[in-house]
Coordinates of C-alpha atoms and ligand atoms in Angstrom, one line a residue:
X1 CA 21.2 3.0 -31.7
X2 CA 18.1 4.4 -32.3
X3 CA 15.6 5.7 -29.7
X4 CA 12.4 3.2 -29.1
X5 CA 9.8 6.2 -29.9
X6 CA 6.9 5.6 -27.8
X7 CA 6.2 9.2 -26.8
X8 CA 4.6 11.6 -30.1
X9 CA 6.2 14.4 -29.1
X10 CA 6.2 18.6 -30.1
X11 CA 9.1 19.9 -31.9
X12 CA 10.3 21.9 -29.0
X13 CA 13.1 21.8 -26.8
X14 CA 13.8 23.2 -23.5
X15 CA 16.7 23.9 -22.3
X16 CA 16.4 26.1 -19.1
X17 CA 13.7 26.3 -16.9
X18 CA 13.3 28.9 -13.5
X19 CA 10.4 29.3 -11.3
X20 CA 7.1 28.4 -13.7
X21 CA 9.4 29.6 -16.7
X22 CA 11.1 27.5 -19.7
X23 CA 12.9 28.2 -22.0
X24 CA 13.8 26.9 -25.4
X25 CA 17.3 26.5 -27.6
X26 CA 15.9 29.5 -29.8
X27 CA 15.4 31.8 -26.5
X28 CA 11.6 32.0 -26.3
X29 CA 10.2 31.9 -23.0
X30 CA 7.3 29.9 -22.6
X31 CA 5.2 29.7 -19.6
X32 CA 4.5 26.2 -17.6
X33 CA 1.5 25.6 -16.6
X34 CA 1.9 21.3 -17.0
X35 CA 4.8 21.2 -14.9
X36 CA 6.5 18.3 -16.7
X37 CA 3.2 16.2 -16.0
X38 CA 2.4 17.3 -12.4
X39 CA 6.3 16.6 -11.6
X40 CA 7.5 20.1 -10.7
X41 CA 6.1 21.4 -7.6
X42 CA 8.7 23.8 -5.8
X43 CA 9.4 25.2 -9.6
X44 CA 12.4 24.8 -11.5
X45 CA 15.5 25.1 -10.4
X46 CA 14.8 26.5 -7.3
X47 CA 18.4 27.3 -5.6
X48 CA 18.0 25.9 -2.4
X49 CA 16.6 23.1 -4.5
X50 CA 20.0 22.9 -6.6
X51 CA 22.4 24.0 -3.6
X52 CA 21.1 20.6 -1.5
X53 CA 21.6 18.4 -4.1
X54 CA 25.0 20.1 -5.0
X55 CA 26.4 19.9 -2.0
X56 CA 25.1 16.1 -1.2
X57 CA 26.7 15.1 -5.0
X58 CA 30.0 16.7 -4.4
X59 CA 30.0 14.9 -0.2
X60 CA 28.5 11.3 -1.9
X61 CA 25.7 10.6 -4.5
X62 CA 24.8 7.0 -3.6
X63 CA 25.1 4.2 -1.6
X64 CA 23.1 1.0 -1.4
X65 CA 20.6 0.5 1.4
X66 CA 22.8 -1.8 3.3
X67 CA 24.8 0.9 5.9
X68 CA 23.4 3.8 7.9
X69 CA 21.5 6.8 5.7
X70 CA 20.2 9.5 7.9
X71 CA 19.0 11.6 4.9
X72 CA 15.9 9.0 4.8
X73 CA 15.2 9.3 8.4
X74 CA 15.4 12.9 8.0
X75 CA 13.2 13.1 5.1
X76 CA 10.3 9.9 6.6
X77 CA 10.4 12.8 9.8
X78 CA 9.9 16.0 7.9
X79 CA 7.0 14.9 5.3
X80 CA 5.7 13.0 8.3
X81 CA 4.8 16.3 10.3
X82 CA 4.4 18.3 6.8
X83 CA 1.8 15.7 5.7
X84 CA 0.0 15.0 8.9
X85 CA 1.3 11.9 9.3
X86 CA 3.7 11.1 11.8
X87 CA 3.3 7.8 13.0
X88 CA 3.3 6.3 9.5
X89 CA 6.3 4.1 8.4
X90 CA 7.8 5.7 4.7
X91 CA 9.7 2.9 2.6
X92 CA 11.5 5.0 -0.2
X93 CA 11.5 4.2 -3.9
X94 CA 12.3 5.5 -7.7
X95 CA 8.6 6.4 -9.3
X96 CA 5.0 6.1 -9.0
X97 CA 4.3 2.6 -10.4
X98 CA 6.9 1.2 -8.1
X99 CA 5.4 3.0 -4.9
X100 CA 1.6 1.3 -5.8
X101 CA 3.8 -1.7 -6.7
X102 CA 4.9 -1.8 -3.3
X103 CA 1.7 -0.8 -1.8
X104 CA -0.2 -3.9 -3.6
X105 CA 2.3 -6.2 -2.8
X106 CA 2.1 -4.9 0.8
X107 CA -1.5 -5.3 1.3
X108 CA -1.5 -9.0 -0.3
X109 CA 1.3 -10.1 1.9
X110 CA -0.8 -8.1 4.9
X111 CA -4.1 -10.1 3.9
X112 CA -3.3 -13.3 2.2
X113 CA -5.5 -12.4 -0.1
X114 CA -5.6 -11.1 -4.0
X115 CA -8.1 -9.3 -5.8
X116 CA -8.3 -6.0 -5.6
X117 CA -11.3 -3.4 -6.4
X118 CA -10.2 -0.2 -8.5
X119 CA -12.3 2.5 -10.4
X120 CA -13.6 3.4 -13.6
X121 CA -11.1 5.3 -16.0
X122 CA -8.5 4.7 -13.2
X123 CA -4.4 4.8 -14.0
X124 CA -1.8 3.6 -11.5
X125 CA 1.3 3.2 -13.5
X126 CA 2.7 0.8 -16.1
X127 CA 4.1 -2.1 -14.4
X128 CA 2.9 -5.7 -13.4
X129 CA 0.7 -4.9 -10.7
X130 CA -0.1 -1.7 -11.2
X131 CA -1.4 -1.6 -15.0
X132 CA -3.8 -4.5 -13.9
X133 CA -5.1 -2.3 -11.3
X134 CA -5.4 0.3 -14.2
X135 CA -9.0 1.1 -16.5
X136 CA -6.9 0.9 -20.0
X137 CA -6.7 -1.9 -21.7
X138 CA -4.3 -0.5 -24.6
X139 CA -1.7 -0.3 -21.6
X140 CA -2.1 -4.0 -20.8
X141 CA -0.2 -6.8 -22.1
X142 CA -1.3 -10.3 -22.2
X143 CA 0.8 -10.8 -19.1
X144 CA -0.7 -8.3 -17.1
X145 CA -4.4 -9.6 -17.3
X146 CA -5.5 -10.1 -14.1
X147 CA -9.4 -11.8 -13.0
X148 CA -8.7 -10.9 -9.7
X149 CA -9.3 -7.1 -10.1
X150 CA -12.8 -5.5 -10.8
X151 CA -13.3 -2.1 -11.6
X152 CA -16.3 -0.1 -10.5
X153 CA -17.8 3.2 -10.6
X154 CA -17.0 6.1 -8.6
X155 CA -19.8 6.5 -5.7
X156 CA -20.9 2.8 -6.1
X157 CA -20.4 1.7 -2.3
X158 CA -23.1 -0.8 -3.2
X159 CA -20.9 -2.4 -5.7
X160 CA -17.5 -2.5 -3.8
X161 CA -19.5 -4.1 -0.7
X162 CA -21.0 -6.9 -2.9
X163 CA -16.9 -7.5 -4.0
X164 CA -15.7 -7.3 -0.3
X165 CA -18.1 -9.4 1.2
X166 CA -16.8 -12.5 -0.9
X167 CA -13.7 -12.2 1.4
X168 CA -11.2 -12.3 -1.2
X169 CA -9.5 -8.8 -1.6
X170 CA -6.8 -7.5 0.0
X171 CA -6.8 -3.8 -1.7
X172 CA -8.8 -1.0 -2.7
X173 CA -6.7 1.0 -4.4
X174 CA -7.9 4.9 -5.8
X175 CA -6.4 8.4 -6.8
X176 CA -7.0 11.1 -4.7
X177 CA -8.1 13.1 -7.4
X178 CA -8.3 11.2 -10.7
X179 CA -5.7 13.0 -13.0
X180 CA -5.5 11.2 -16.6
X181 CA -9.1 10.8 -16.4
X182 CA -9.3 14.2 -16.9
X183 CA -9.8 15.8 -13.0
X184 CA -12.6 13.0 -10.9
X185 CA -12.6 14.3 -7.6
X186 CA -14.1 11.4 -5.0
X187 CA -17.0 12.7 -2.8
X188 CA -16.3 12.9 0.5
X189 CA -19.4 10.6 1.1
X190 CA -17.8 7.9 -0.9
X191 CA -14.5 8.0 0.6
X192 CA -15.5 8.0 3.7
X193 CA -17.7 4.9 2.9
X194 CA -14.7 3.0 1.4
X195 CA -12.9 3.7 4.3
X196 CA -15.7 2.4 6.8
X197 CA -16.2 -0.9 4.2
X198 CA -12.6 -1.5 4.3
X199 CA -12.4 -1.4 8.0
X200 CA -15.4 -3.9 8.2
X201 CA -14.0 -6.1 6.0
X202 CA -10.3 -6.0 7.1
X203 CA -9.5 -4.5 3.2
X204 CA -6.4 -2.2 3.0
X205 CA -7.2 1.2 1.3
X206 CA -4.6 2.6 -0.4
X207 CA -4.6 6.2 -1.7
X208 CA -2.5 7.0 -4.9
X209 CA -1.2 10.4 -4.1
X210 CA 1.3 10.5 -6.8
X211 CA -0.6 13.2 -8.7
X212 CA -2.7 14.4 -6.6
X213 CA -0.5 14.9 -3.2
X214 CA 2.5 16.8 -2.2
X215 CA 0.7 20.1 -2.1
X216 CA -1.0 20.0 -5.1
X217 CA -4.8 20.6 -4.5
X218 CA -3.6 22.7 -1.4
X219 CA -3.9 20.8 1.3
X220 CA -0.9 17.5 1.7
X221 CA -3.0 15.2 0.1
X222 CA -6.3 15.3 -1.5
X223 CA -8.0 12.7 0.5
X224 CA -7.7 15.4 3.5
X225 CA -10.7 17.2 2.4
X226 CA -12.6 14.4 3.2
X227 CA -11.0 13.4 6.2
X228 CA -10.1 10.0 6.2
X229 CA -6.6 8.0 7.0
X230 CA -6.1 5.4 4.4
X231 CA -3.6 2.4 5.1
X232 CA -1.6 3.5 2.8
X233 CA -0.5 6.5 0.7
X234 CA 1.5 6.6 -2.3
X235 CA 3.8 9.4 -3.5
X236 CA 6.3 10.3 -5.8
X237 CA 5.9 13.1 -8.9
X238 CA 6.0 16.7 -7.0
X239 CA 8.3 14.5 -4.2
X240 CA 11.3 15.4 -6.2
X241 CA 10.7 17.8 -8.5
X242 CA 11.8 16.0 -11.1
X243 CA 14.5 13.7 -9.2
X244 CA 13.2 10.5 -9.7
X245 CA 11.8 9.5 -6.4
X246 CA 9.1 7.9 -4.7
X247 CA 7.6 6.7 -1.8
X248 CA 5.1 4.5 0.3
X249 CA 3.4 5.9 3.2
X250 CA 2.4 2.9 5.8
X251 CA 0.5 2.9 8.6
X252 CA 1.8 2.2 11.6
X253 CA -0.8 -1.4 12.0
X254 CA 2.1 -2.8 9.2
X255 CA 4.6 -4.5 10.3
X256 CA 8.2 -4.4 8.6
X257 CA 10.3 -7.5 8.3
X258 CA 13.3 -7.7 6.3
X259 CA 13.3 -8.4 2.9
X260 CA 10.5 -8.0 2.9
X261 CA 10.5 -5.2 0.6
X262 CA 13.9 -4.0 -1.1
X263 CA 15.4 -1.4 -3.6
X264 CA 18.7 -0.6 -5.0
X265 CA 18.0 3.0 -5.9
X266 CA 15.5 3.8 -3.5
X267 CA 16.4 6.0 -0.9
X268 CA 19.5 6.8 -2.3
X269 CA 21.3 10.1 -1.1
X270 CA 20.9 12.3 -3.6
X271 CA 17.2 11.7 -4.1
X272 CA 17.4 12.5 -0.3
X273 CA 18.6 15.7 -0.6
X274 CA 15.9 16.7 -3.4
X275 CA 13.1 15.4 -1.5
X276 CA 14.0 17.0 1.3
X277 CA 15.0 20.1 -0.4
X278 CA 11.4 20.0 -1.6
X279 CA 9.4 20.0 2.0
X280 CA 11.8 22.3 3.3
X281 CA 10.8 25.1 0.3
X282 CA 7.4 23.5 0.8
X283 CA 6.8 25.1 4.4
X284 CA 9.6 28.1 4.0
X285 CA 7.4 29.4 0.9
X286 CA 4.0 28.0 2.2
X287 CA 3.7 26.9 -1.3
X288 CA 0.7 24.5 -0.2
X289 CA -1.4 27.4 1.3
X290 CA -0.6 29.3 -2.1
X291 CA -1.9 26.5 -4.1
X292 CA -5.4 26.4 -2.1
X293 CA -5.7 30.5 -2.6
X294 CA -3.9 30.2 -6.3
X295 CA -6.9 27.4 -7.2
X296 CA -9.8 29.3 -5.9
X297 CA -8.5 32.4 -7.8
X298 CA -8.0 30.0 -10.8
X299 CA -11.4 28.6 -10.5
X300 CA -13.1 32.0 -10.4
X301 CA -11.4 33.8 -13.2
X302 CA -11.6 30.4 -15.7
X303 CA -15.1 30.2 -14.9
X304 CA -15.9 34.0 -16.2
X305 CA -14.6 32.8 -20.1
X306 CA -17.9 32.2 -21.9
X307 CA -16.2 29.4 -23.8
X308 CA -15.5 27.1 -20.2
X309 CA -17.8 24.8 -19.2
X310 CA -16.7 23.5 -16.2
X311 CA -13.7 24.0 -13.6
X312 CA -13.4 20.6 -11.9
X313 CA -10.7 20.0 -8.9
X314 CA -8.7 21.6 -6.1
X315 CA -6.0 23.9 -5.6
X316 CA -3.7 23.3 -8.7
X317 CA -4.8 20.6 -9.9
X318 CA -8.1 21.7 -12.3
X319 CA -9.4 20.5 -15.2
X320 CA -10.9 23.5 -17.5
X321 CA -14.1 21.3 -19.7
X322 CA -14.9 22.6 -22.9
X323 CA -17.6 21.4 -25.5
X324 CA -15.4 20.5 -28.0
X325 CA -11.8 18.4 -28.5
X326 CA -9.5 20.7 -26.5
X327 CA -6.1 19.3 -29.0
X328 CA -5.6 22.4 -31.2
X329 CA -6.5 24.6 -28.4
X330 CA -3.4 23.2 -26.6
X331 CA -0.8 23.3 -29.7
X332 CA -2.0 26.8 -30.3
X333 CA -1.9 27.7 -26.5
X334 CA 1.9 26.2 -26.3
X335 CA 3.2 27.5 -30.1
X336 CA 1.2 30.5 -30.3
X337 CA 0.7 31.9 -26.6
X338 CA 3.8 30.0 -25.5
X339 CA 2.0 28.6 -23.1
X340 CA 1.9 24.9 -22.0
X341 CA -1.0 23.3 -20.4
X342 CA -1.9 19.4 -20.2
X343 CA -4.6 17.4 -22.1
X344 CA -6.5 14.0 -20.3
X345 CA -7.5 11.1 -21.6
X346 CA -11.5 13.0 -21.8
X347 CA -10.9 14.8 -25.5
X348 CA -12.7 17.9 -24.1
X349 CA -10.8 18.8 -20.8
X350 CA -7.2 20.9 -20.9
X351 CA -5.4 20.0 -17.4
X352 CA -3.7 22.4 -15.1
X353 CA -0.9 21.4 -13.1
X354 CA 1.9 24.5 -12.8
X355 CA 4.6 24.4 -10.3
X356 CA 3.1 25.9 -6.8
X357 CA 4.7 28.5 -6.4
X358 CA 2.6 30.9 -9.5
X359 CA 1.3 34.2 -8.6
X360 CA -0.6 36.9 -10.0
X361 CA 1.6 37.6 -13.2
X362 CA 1.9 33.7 -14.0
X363 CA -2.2 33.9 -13.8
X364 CA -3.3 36.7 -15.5
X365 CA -0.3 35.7 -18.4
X366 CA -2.3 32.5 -18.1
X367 CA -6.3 33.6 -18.3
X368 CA -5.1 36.1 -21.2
X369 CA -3.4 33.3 -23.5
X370 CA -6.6 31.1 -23.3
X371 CA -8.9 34.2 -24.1
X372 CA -6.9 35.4 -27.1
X373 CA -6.9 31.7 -28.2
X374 CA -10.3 31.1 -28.2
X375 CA -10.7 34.2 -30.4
X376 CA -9.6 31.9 -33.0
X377 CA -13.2 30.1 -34.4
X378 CA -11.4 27.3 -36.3
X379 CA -10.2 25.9 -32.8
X380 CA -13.4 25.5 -31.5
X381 CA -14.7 23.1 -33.9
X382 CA -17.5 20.5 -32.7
Ligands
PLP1 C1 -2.2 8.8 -10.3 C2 -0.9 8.1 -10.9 N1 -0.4 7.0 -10.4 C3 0.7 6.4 -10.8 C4 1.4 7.0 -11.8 C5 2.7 6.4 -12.3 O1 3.8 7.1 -12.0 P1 5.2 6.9 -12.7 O2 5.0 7.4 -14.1 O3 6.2 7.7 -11.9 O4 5.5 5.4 -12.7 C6 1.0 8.2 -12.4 C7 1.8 8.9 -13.5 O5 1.3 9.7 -14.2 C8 -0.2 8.8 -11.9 O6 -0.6 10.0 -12.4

């Protein structure tokens, strides 16, 4: 059988990874500064990390969500106080489209209602639900076109009123900080508006966190800087460091019945033991407090190179904008500087997401790889 090739990928294989470190079948160390796509927040391999999840596979790996799991009520209690949210419900699945899955289905069944306002340039995942609620057509089938979703501009509170007064939508549904759209960060004005229009029109706001939470722009979640509570939160990414996991955050106004909402994997024990493997190295290393000081430090020593534009987001989670298409810049970072860094869907911005745990050495390794690199003319071609 062959493989269904759907990813273009780099000729480059890893085959051990510690800390913010991989390294490939050749031995060359290269430095990570993508983190598998935002996934790896604790860093690899961390031993507490590999212990819990040792430990849990050698006392059980799974069982289905019909008998009693006390890892998930562990886990719903822990990121409850980590996140500053402890009266929220937590219902426990295997990625990030299935959390906003969940979450849209939730707030339909809450409202009786179906259309749904989303943003501009937008991504929420790839299935049914989610890739309507998504701003890229080349992602959407036939089947997933849906006229009940309209998608507006960020900071139009004008627009999303004139949609929620028709009394038809159950969601508003919007990334903390946008991520594929190359690092949008929401103003505070606006999401504060779209929580005060969703309260008057009995709208459920949901915040996808899957990106942009867990740590990663130093505080929980990103939607803390601009202190609201939506109604619901999704998760999953940093969650397990790379064990597939995810989860929906729901506030306490929802009411569970069962059936409701179900899983087979979801929840399972071994995910368990990663995610809670995760908070636990989350507050013993204060990895979220590093990310705040690691962005600011970030932010000022990217904005010093003559060639950088912009800085744009929070904590680890930045987007460095240049004024020209960023794509050789990042194969020469990763094959030359052995260093890898993400693209976006905007041609001009590189994305940082490293695990959270990078200090000084990772940095400066960092700020000196993109300096050499843009000694090199022919990558900065117009
Ligand atoms: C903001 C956001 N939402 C949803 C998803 C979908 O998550 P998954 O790929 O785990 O389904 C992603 C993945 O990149 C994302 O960045």
């Amino acid at each position: 059988m062959k493989l269904f090739e759907v990813y273009p990928i780099y000729d480059l294989q890893p085959v051990n990874a510690h800390g913010a470190y991989l390294t490939d079948q050749s031995g060359a160390e290269y430095l990570d500064f993508y983190g598998g796509h935002a996934v790896i927040s604790i860093g690899h391999s961390h031993p507490h990390y590999v212990y819990r999840i040792e430990q849990q596979l050698k006392a059980m790996g799974f069982y289905s969500n019909s008998v009693v799991n006390p890892l998930q009520e562990e886990l719903a209690a822990l990121l409850g106080t980590l996140s500053g949210y402890p009266d929220y419900q937590l219902f426990l699945v295997n990625s990030g489209a299935e959390a906003n899955e969940n979450a849209l289905k939730l707030a339909s069944f809450a409202t009786g209602k179906k259309s749904v306002v989303s943003f501009d340039k937008s991504f929420h995942g790839r299935t049914a639900a989610c890739v309507a609620v998504t701003d890229n057509p080349k992602i959407r089938a036939p089947i997933n076109y849906a006229e009940h979703v309209t998608f507006l501009p960020f900071e139009d509170l004008k627009g999303v009123e004139a949609v929620l007064s028709k009394n038809e939508t159950c969601a508003v549904i919007i990334e903390g900080i946008q991520g594929i759209a190359g690092i949008n960060t929401p103003s505070e004005h606006f999401l504060k508006g779209l929580r005060t229009l969703c309260d008057q029109y009995g709208v459920v706001l949901i915040l996808d966190e899957i990106q942009s939470g867990y740590g990663r722009t130093g505080k929980f979640f990103a939607h803390q800087y601009a202190d609201i509570q939506p109604d619901i939160i999704t998760v999953a990414k940093g969650m397990g460091n790379g064990f597939p996991m995810g989860g929906v955050i729901i506030s306490p106004s929802f009411e569970a019945s069962y059936g409701l909402l179900g899983t087979t994997f979801g929840g399972n024990h071994l995910a368990c033991a990663a995610g809670l493997a995760v908070l636990e190295i989350l507050q013993q290393e204060k990895l979220i407090e590093n990310a705040q000081s690691r962005g600011v430090q970030l932010k000022q020593l990217l904005s010093k190179i003559d060639a950088v534009k912009e800085v744009k987001g929070q904590g680890l989670m930045l987007g460095i904008e240049f004024d020209f298409p960023v794509k050789s810049l990042r194969q020469h970072l990763l094959f030359k500087e052995k260093i890898f860094v993400g693209s976006s869907s905007d041609p001009n911005i590189l994305r940082l997401l490293p695990p959270l745990c990078i200090g000084d050495s990772e940095i400066d390794q960092l700020i000196e790889g993109l300096t050499n690199s843009l000694k090199n003319e022919e990558l900065l071609i117009h």
